[in-house]
């Protein structure tokens, strides 16, 4: 009753991702349902209470605050876990903007830098950088989108257009927008006592060829947030920053020897309890809104709200 991991609706054309379920709707729209499933290292590794609500509502909050920078796909939010969006053709790259050198995955800047790489994603980094420090300036670092069961792969900024992954003019626009989005988000995060270390953006084209910001934006799944008040002290002590994102789950998996291949190990319950706390605290710090508690099964609430919104037919 407390987590949403599966959902059946009287709709056709279902598509399933690691975290989201989606169904096409009339008039070029799509229903997105954000579950509580938790993905790390390109695998579903468990579920966390309230996670789907945090992602869905926080993304909607951010879309409202960046609409002057780029058009986005959000139409309405009929339920805390659901969004109605404009259906688009996604671009085949994810756009990661990094303000700090950090991370523990195979494509993270710090992982690559620590092993000696200095030419990364089309950028040249100086020697002497330390983990979690700010970069000289934020970097746009694209990755290709992995197919199911695969892993995202780094690609240079110039290679995206040169290899035909994205048309040149569109890609130039994407890079400019991504930088503007990151600057806006970093400032708003700082006002909430947070450091936005890095984040991921996805874009798509609507039937008219209009560029839209899609998927989620500035959530703890797609971003790395640190607590500003303890940042300097922890770095001086040789500790990683205090985070409000999925990094603790990644680190717990790494401690168990998991690197993204094969079945994921089961994580202890306290890992998921702590993850929920971090996600909820981030949501409430940024939005000044409260989590919506549901006493019954989440599936029942979602079905009722989607019926009231006319998304699915009434059973009566």
mmCIF file of C-alpha atoms in Angstrom:
data_model
loop_
_atom_site.group_PDB
_atom_site.id
_atom_site.type_symbol
_atom_site.label_atom_id
_atom_site.label_comp_id
_atom_site.label_asym_id
_atom_site.label_seq_id
_atom_site.Cartn_x
_atom_site.Cartn_y
_atom_site.Cartn_z
ATOM 1 C CA UNK A 1 0.000 0.000 0.000
ATOM 2 C CA UNK A 2 2.872 2.409 0.703
ATOM 3 C CA UNK A 3 4.823 2.049 -2.555
ATOM 4 C CA UNK A 4 3.729 2.039 -6.160
ATOM 5 C CA UNK A 5 5.708 -0.457 -8.220
ATOM 6 C CA UNK A 6 3.089 -1.729 -10.694
ATOM 7 C CA UNK A 7 -0.110 -0.245 -12.114
ATOM 8 C CA UNK A 8 -2.818 -1.553 -14.415
ATOM 9 C CA UNK A 9 -5.073 0.914 -16.224
ATOM 10 C CA UNK A 10 -7.835 0.407 -18.826
ATOM 11 C CA UNK A 11 -5.691 1.968 -21.574
ATOM 12 C CA UNK A 12 -3.793 0.493 -24.523
ATOM 13 C CA UNK A 13 -0.316 1.064 -25.905
ATOM 14 C CA UNK A 14 1.509 0.901 -22.609
ATOM 15 C CA UNK A 15 5.256 1.602 -22.515
ATOM 16 C CA UNK A 16 7.346 0.700 -19.475
ATOM 17 C CA UNK A 17 10.590 2.309 -18.363
ATOM 18 C CA UNK A 18 12.736 1.751 -15.296
ATOM 19 C CA UNK A 19 10.701 4.241 -13.250
ATOM 20 C CA UNK A 20 7.778 5.419 -15.410
ATOM 21 C CA UNK A 21 4.818 3.797 -17.119
ATOM 22 C CA UNK A 22 3.187 5.659 -19.997
ATOM 23 C CA UNK A 23 0.162 5.391 -22.265
ATOM 24 C CA UNK A 24 -0.684 7.367 -25.420
ATOM 25 C CA UNK A 25 -3.795 9.548 -25.183
ATOM 26 C CA UNK A 26 -5.890 11.323 -27.828
ATOM 27 C CA UNK A 27 -4.882 14.689 -29.305
ATOM 28 C CA UNK A 28 -1.133 14.038 -29.236
ATOM 29 C CA UNK A 29 -0.897 13.689 -25.477
ATOM 30 C CA UNK A 30 0.584 11.014 -23.229
ATOM 31 C CA UNK A 31 -0.064 9.870 -19.651
ATOM 32 C CA UNK A 32 3.067 9.463 -17.526
ATOM 33 C CA UNK A 33 2.835 7.616 -14.214
ATOM 34 C CA UNK A 34 5.910 7.896 -12.003
ATOM 35 C CA UNK A 35 6.261 4.828 -9.792
ATOM 36 C CA UNK A 36 8.295 4.409 -6.615
ATOM 37 C CA UNK A 37 10.722 2.090 -8.384
ATOM 38 C CA UNK A 38 14.341 3.066 -7.847
ATOM 39 C CA UNK A 39 16.915 2.770 -10.615
ATOM 40 C CA UNK A 40 20.665 2.995 -10.220
ATOM 41 C CA UNK A 41 23.452 1.965 -12.578
ATOM 42 C CA UNK A 42 20.802 1.420 -15.277
ATOM 43 C CA UNK A 43 18.988 -1.213 -13.187
ATOM 44 C CA UNK A 44 15.850 -1.228 -11.037
ATOM 45 C CA UNK A 45 17.199 -1.980 -7.569
ATOM 46 C CA UNK A 46 14.187 -1.484 -5.252
ATOM 47 C CA UNK A 47 11.477 1.004 -4.292
ATOM 48 C CA UNK A 48 11.241 3.973 -1.910
ATOM 49 C CA UNK A 49 8.099 5.392 -0.286
ATOM 50 C CA UNK A 50 6.903 8.728 -1.799
ATOM 51 C CA UNK A 51 9.637 8.662 -4.441
ATOM 52 C CA UNK A 52 7.265 8.801 -7.411
ATOM 53 C CA UNK A 53 5.294 11.668 -5.924
ATOM 54 C CA UNK A 54 8.468 13.620 -5.219
ATOM 55 C CA UNK A 55 9.702 13.208 -8.780
ATOM 56 C CA UNK A 56 6.382 14.028 -10.436
ATOM 57 C CA UNK A 57 5.449 17.044 -8.322
ATOM 58 C CA UNK A 58 8.968 18.460 -8.160
ATOM 59 C CA UNK A 59 9.368 18.239 -11.947
ATOM 60 C CA UNK A 60 6.060 20.093 -12.354
ATOM 61 C CA UNK A 61 7.255 22.766 -9.911
ATOM 62 C CA UNK A 62 10.449 23.248 -11.899
ATOM 63 C CA UNK A 63 8.678 23.306 -15.273
ATOM 64 C CA UNK A 64 6.702 26.312 -14.014
ATOM 65 C CA UNK A 65 9.955 28.121 -13.233
ATOM 66 C CA UNK A 66 11.807 27.595 -16.501
ATOM 67 C CA UNK A 67 9.018 28.067 -19.071
ATOM 68 C CA UNK A 68 10.516 31.374 -20.173
ATOM 69 C CA UNK A 69 13.750 29.593 -21.155
ATOM 70 C CA UNK A 70 12.307 26.743 -23.220
ATOM 71 C CA UNK A 71 8.944 25.164 -23.994
ATOM 72 C CA UNK A 72 8.220 21.948 -22.088
ATOM 73 C CA UNK A 73 5.934 18.958 -22.462
ATOM 74 C CA UNK A 74 3.860 19.269 -19.253
ATOM 75 C CA UNK A 75 0.129 19.888 -19.760
ATOM 76 C CA UNK A 76 -1.401 19.092 -16.347
ATOM 77 C CA UNK A 77 -0.932 17.033 -13.161
ATOM 78 C CA UNK A 78 -4.125 15.053 -12.401
ATOM 79 C CA UNK A 79 -2.554 13.061 -9.545
ATOM 80 C CA UNK A 80 0.571 13.394 -7.372
ATOM 81 C CA UNK A 81 2.167 10.523 -9.334
ATOM 82 C CA UNK A 82 0.755 11.370 -12.792
ATOM 83 C CA UNK A 83 1.293 13.925 -15.520
ATOM 84 C CA UNK A 84 -0.382 14.559 -18.839
ATOM 85 C CA UNK A 85 2.238 15.668 -21.360
ATOM 86 C CA UNK A 86 2.637 16.465 -25.030
ATOM 87 C CA UNK A 87 3.789 13.379 -26.910
ATOM 88 C CA UNK A 88 7.140 13.941 -28.637
ATOM 89 C CA UNK A 89 9.976 12.149 -30.393
ATOM 90 C CA UNK A 90 12.847 12.156 -27.847
ATOM 91 C CA UNK A 91 16.322 13.167 -28.967
ATOM 92 C CA UNK A 92 18.736 10.192 -28.732
ATOM 93 C CA UNK A 93 21.049 11.848 -26.197
ATOM 94 C CA UNK A 94 20.824 12.821 -22.561
ATOM 95 C CA UNK A 95 22.339 16.192 -21.724
ATOM 96 C CA UNK A 96 24.183 16.289 -18.414
ATOM 97 C CA UNK A 97 25.408 19.621 -17.075
ATOM 98 C CA UNK A 98 28.058 19.384 -14.376
ATOM 99 C CA UNK A 99 28.998 22.211 -12.049
ATOM 100 C CA UNK A 100 31.245 20.090 -9.812
ATOM 101 C CA UNK A 101 33.621 17.212 -10.464
ATOM 102 C CA UNK A 102 32.080 14.295 -8.620
ATOM 103 C CA UNK A 103 30.241 10.991 -9.001
ATOM 104 C CA UNK A 104 30.776 7.249 -8.643
ATOM 105 C CA UNK A 105 29.363 5.760 -11.852
ATOM 106 C CA UNK A 106 31.405 4.748 -14.883
ATOM 107 C CA UNK A 107 30.439 7.918 -16.808
ATOM 108 C CA UNK A 108 30.918 10.369 -13.919
ATOM 109 C CA UNK A 109 33.548 13.062 -14.284
ATOM 110 C CA UNK A 110 35.380 12.153 -11.092
ATOM 111 C CA UNK A 111 35.530 8.439 -11.993
ATOM 112 C CA UNK A 112 37.070 9.258 -15.369
ATOM 113 C CA UNK A 113 39.305 12.027 -14.032
ATOM 114 C CA UNK A 114 40.631 9.910 -11.146
ATOM 115 C CA UNK A 115 41.818 7.233 -13.542
ATOM 116 C CA UNK A 116 43.850 9.841 -15.415
ATOM 117 C CA UNK A 117 41.567 11.051 -18.196
ATOM 118 C CA UNK A 118 41.822 14.789 -18.846
ATOM 119 C CA UNK A 119 39.967 15.048 -22.185
ATOM 120 C CA UNK A 120 36.347 14.308 -21.345
ATOM 121 C CA UNK A 121 33.188 14.819 -23.408
ATOM 122 C CA UNK A 122 35.076 17.205 -25.685
ATOM 123 C CA UNK A 123 36.440 19.270 -22.772
ATOM 124 C CA UNK A 124 40.011 19.468 -21.438
ATOM 125 C CA UNK A 125 40.308 19.589 -17.650
ATOM 126 C CA UNK A 126 43.353 20.861 -15.743
ATOM 127 C CA UNK A 127 45.411 18.735 -13.380
ATOM 128 C CA UNK A 128 44.985 19.127 -9.631
ATOM 129 C CA UNK A 129 41.211 18.990 -9.299
ATOM 130 C CA UNK A 130 39.827 17.313 -6.190
ATOM 131 C CA UNK A 131 36.668 15.300 -5.761
ATOM 132 C CA UNK A 132 33.465 17.356 -5.289
ATOM 133 C CA UNK A 133 35.124 20.711 -6.054
ATOM 134 C CA UNK A 134 33.477 23.229 -8.393
ATOM 135 C CA UNK A 135 34.627 23.059 -11.993
ATOM 136 C CA UNK A 136 36.101 26.227 -13.532
ATOM 137 C CA UNK A 137 32.720 26.560 -15.283
ATOM 138 C CA UNK A 138 29.745 24.204 -15.765
ATOM 139 C CA UNK A 139 30.290 21.623 -18.511
ATOM 140 C CA UNK A 140 27.771 20.090 -20.910
ATOM 141 C CA UNK A 141 28.540 16.357 -21.094
ATOM 142 C CA UNK A 142 26.197 14.309 -23.307
ATOM 143 C CA UNK A 143 25.639 10.571 -23.177
ATOM 144 C CA UNK A 144 23.882 8.294 -25.605
ATOM 145 C CA UNK A 145 20.696 6.663 -24.324
ATOM 146 C CA UNK A 146 21.173 3.023 -23.442
ATOM 147 C CA UNK A 147 18.842 0.379 -24.752
ATOM 148 C CA UNK A 148 17.138 -1.837 -22.168
ATOM 149 C CA UNK A 149 19.809 -3.651 -20.182
ATOM 150 C CA UNK A 150 22.630 -1.511 -21.515
ATOM 151 C CA UNK A 151 24.607 1.413 -20.160
ATOM 152 C CA UNK A 152 24.741 5.069 -21.209
ATOM 153 C CA UNK A 153 27.924 5.941 -23.102
ATOM 154 C CA UNK A 154 29.790 9.274 -23.081
ATOM 155 C CA UNK A 155 29.922 11.274 -26.311
ATOM 156 C CA UNK A 156 31.749 14.512 -27.046
ATOM 157 C CA UNK A 157 29.733 17.718 -27.380
ATOM 158 C CA UNK A 158 30.896 18.243 -30.979
ATOM 159 C CA UNK A 159 30.334 14.586 -31.881
ATOM 160 C CA UNK A 160 26.573 14.786 -31.295
ATOM 161 C CA UNK A 161 26.017 16.904 -34.385
ATOM 162 C CA UNK A 162 29.039 15.634 -36.332
ATOM 163 C CA UNK A 163 27.832 12.030 -36.185
ATOM 164 C CA UNK A 164 24.236 12.939 -36.978
ATOM 165 C CA UNK A 165 22.770 12.037 -33.611
ATOM 166 C CA UNK A 166 21.060 15.447 -33.530
ATOM 167 C CA UNK A 167 20.766 18.049 -36.299
ATOM 168 C CA UNK A 168 23.355 20.807 -35.847
ATOM 169 C CA UNK A 169 21.052 23.804 -35.292
ATOM 170 C CA UNK A 170 18.874 21.825 -32.893
ATOM 171 C CA UNK A 171 21.913 20.665 -30.947
ATOM 172 C CA UNK A 172 23.276 24.200 -30.641
ATOM 173 C CA UNK A 173 19.923 25.265 -29.211
ATOM 174 C CA UNK A 174 19.911 22.304 -26.796
ATOM 175 C CA UNK A 175 23.368 23.173 -25.444
ATOM 176 C CA UNK A 176 22.451 26.838 -24.939
ATOM 177 C CA UNK A 177 19.175 25.954 -23.223
ATOM 178 C CA UNK A 178 20.832 23.374 -20.975
ATOM 179 C CA UNK A 179 23.337 25.943 -19.722
ATOM 180 C CA UNK A 180 20.573 28.467 -19.045
ATOM 181 C CA UNK A 181 18.470 25.890 -17.225
ATOM 182 C CA UNK A 182 21.389 24.897 -15.016
ATOM 183 C CA UNK A 183 22.201 28.513 -14.132
ATOM 184 C CA UNK A 184 18.553 29.174 -13.185
ATOM 185 C CA UNK A 185 18.275 25.990 -11.126
ATOM 186 C CA UNK A 186 21.576 26.525 -9.311
ATOM 187 C CA UNK A 187 20.423 29.961 -8.146
ATOM 188 C CA UNK A 188 17.036 28.723 -6.932
ATOM 189 C CA UNK A 189 18.661 25.758 -5.205
ATOM 190 C CA UNK A 190 21.092 28.083 -3.422
ATOM 191 C CA UNK A 191 18.129 30.064 -2.068
ATOM 192 C CA UNK A 192 16.912 26.806 -0.477
ATOM 193 C CA UNK A 193 20.331 26.090 1.069
ATOM 194 C CA UNK A 194 21.321 23.549 -1.578
ATOM 195 C CA UNK A 195 24.109 23.121 -4.111
ATOM 196 C CA UNK A 196 23.109 21.729 -7.505
ATOM 197 C CA UNK A 197 26.247 19.779 -8.410
ATOM 198 C CA UNK A 198 25.004 18.316 -11.693
ATOM 199 C CA UNK A 199 21.794 17.429 -13.483
ATOM 200 C CA UNK A 200 20.409 15.637 -16.536
ATOM 201 C CA UNK A 201 18.093 17.045 -19.202
ATOM 202 C CA UNK A 202 16.161 15.332 -21.956
ATOM 203 C CA UNK A 203 14.643 17.008 -24.991
ATOM 204 C CA UNK A 204 12.281 16.035 -27.781
ATOM 205 C CA UNK A 205 10.611 17.385 -30.899
ATOM 206 C CA UNK A 206 6.847 17.728 -31.197
ATOM 207 C CA UNK A 207 5.059 17.000 -34.531
ATOM 208 C CA UNK A 208 5.752 20.586 -35.648
ATOM 209 C CA UNK A 209 9.481 20.226 -34.963
ATOM 210 C CA UNK A 210 9.344 22.418 -31.846
ATOM 211 C CA UNK A 211 12.033 21.669 -29.255
ATOM 212 C CA UNK A 212 10.557 20.694 -25.877
ATOM 213 C CA UNK A 213 12.120 19.953 -22.511
ATOM 214 C CA UNK A 214 10.749 16.530 -21.509
ATOM 215 C CA UNK A 215 10.895 13.722 -18.953
ATOM 216 C CA UNK A 216 11.801 15.113 -15.512
ATOM 217 C CA UNK A 217 13.797 18.155 -14.505
ATOM 218 C CA UNK A 218 15.932 18.923 -11.440
ATOM 219 C CA UNK A 219 14.646 15.962 -9.423
ATOM 220 C CA UNK A 220 16.796 13.934 -7.009
ATOM 221 C CA UNK A 221 16.760 11.122 -9.589
ATOM 222 C CA UNK A 222 18.124 13.284 -12.377
ATOM 223 C CA UNK A 223 20.251 15.648 -10.279
ATOM 224 C CA UNK A 224 22.849 15.703 -7.545
ATOM 225 C CA UNK A 225 21.938 18.049 -4.680
ATOM 226 C CA UNK A 226 24.200 18.801 -1.701
ATOM 227 C CA UNK A 227 23.525 20.583 1.588
ATOM 228 C CA UNK A 228 25.326 23.927 1.369
ATOM 229 C CA UNK A 229 25.666 24.477 5.133
ATOM 230 C CA UNK A 230 27.896 21.420 5.641
ATOM 231 C CA UNK A 231 29.665 21.360 2.269
ATOM 232 C CA UNK A 232 32.934 23.128 3.163
ATOM 233 C CA UNK A 233 33.282 21.397 6.527
ATOM 234 C CA UNK A 234 32.815 17.925 5.049
ATOM 235 C CA UNK A 235 35.255 18.528 2.202
ATOM 236 C CA UNK A 236 37.859 19.812 4.677
ATOM 237 C CA UNK A 237 37.404 16.584 6.652
ATOM 238 C CA UNK A 238 37.848 14.475 3.525
ATOM 239 C CA UNK A 239 34.170 13.476 3.445
ATOM 240 C CA UNK A 240 31.705 13.456 0.586
ATOM 241 C CA UNK A 241 29.080 16.226 0.663
ATOM 242 C CA UNK A 242 25.799 15.580 2.464
ATOM 243 C CA UNK A 243 23.414 14.724 -0.348
ATOM 244 C CA UNK A 244 19.702 14.747 -1.166
ATOM 245 C CA UNK A 245 19.771 12.462 -4.179
ATOM 246 C CA UNK A 246 20.327 8.832 -5.167
ATOM 247 C CA UNK A 247 24.073 8.808 -4.472
ATOM 248 C CA UNK A 248 23.735 6.927 -1.118
ATOM 249 C CA UNK A 249 22.007 4.069 -2.959
ATOM 250 C CA UNK A 250 24.742 4.017 -5.602
ATOM 251 C CA UNK A 251 27.407 3.895 -2.894
ATOM 252 C CA UNK A 252 25.573 1.128 -0.999
ATOM 253 C CA UNK A 253 25.477 -0.926 -4.187
ATOM 254 C CA UNK A 254 29.159 -0.332 -4.816
ATOM 255 C CA UNK A 255 29.998 -1.437 -1.274
ATOM 256 C CA UNK A 256 28.239 -4.717 -2.060
ATOM 257 C CA UNK A 257 30.342 -5.109 -5.192
ATOM 258 C CA UNK A 258 27.609 -4.219 -7.698
ATOM 259 C CA UNK A 259 28.768 -2.288 -10.756
ATOM 260 C CA UNK A 260 25.638 -2.510 -12.898
ATOM 261 C CA UNK A 261 26.028 -5.995 -14.370
ATOM 262 C CA UNK A 262 23.884 -8.957 -13.417
ATOM 263 C CA UNK A 263 21.140 -8.990 -10.771
ATOM 264 C CA UNK A 264 21.280 -6.190 -8.207
ATOM 265 C CA UNK A 265 21.796 -7.152 -4.545
ATOM 266 C CA UNK A 266 19.030 -6.538 -2.006
ATOM 267 C CA UNK A 267 19.654 -3.413 0.044
ATOM 268 C CA UNK A 268 18.777 -3.134 3.751
ATOM 269 C CA UNK A 269 15.512 -1.456 4.769
ATOM 270 C CA UNK A 270 17.278 1.454 6.442
ATOM 271 C CA UNK A 271 18.787 2.407 3.071
ATOM 272 C CA UNK A 272 15.297 2.891 1.662
ATOM 273 C CA UNK A 273 14.037 4.703 4.785
ATOM 274 C CA UNK A 274 16.946 7.117 4.582
ATOM 275 C CA UNK A 275 16.398 7.578 0.847
ATOM 276 C CA UNK A 276 12.764 8.530 1.429
ATOM 277 C CA UNK A 277 13.816 11.042 4.088
ATOM 278 C CA UNK A 278 16.317 12.692 1.757
ATOM 279 C CA UNK A 279 13.897 12.859 -1.172
ATOM 280 C CA UNK A 280 11.063 14.304 0.908
ATOM 281 C CA UNK A 281 13.329 16.860 2.600
ATOM 282 C CA UNK A 282 14.592 18.022 -0.789
ATOM 283 C CA UNK A 283 11.066 18.361 -2.178
ATOM 284 C CA UNK A 284 9.806 20.313 0.822
ATOM 285 C CA UNK A 285 12.911 22.535 1.006
ATOM 286 C CA UNK A 286 12.622 23.589 -2.617
ATOM 287 C CA UNK A 287 8.851 23.867 -3.063
ATOM 288 C CA UNK A 288 7.696 24.776 0.462
ATOM 289 C CA UNK A 289 4.937 22.212 -0.142
ATOM 290 C CA UNK A 290 4.075 19.081 1.812
ATOM 291 C CA UNK A 291 3.963 15.471 0.719
ATOM 292 C CA UNK A 292 0.414 14.176 0.181
ATOM 293 C CA UNK A 293 -0.200 11.161 2.406
ATOM 294 C CA UNK A 294 -2.571 8.453 1.134
ATOM 295 C CA UNK A 295 -4.235 6.014 3.536
ATOM 296 C CA UNK A 296 -5.372 3.425 0.992
ATOM 297 C CA UNK A 297 -3.603 1.767 -1.950
ATOM 298 C CA UNK A 298 -1.954 4.278 -4.264
ATOM 299 C CA UNK A 299 -3.419 2.441 -7.254
ATOM 300 C CA UNK A 300 -6.957 3.260 -6.047
ATOM 301 C CA UNK A 301 -6.173 6.953 -5.599
ATOM 302 C CA UNK A 302 -4.588 7.173 -9.041
ATOM 303 C CA UNK A 303 -7.507 5.392 -10.704
ATOM 304 C CA UNK A 304 -10.000 7.725 -9.019
ATOM 305 C CA UNK A 305 -8.095 10.871 -9.954
ATOM 306 C CA UNK A 306 -7.597 9.786 -13.561
ATOM 307 C CA UNK A 307 -11.285 8.938 -13.832
ATOM 308 C CA UNK A 308 -12.280 12.331 -12.429
ATOM 309 C CA UNK A 309 -9.942 13.987 -14.955
ATOM 310 C CA UNK A 310 -11.544 12.065 -17.824
ATOM 311 C CA UNK A 311 -8.319 10.245 -18.663
ATOM 312 C CA UNK A 312 -9.817 6.787 -18.123
ATOM 313 C CA UNK A 313 -13.507 5.810 -18.370
ATOM 314 C CA UNK A 314 -15.675 5.492 -15.286
ATOM 315 C CA UNK A 315 -16.593 1.950 -14.223
ATOM 316 C CA UNK A 316 -20.155 3.042 -13.265
#
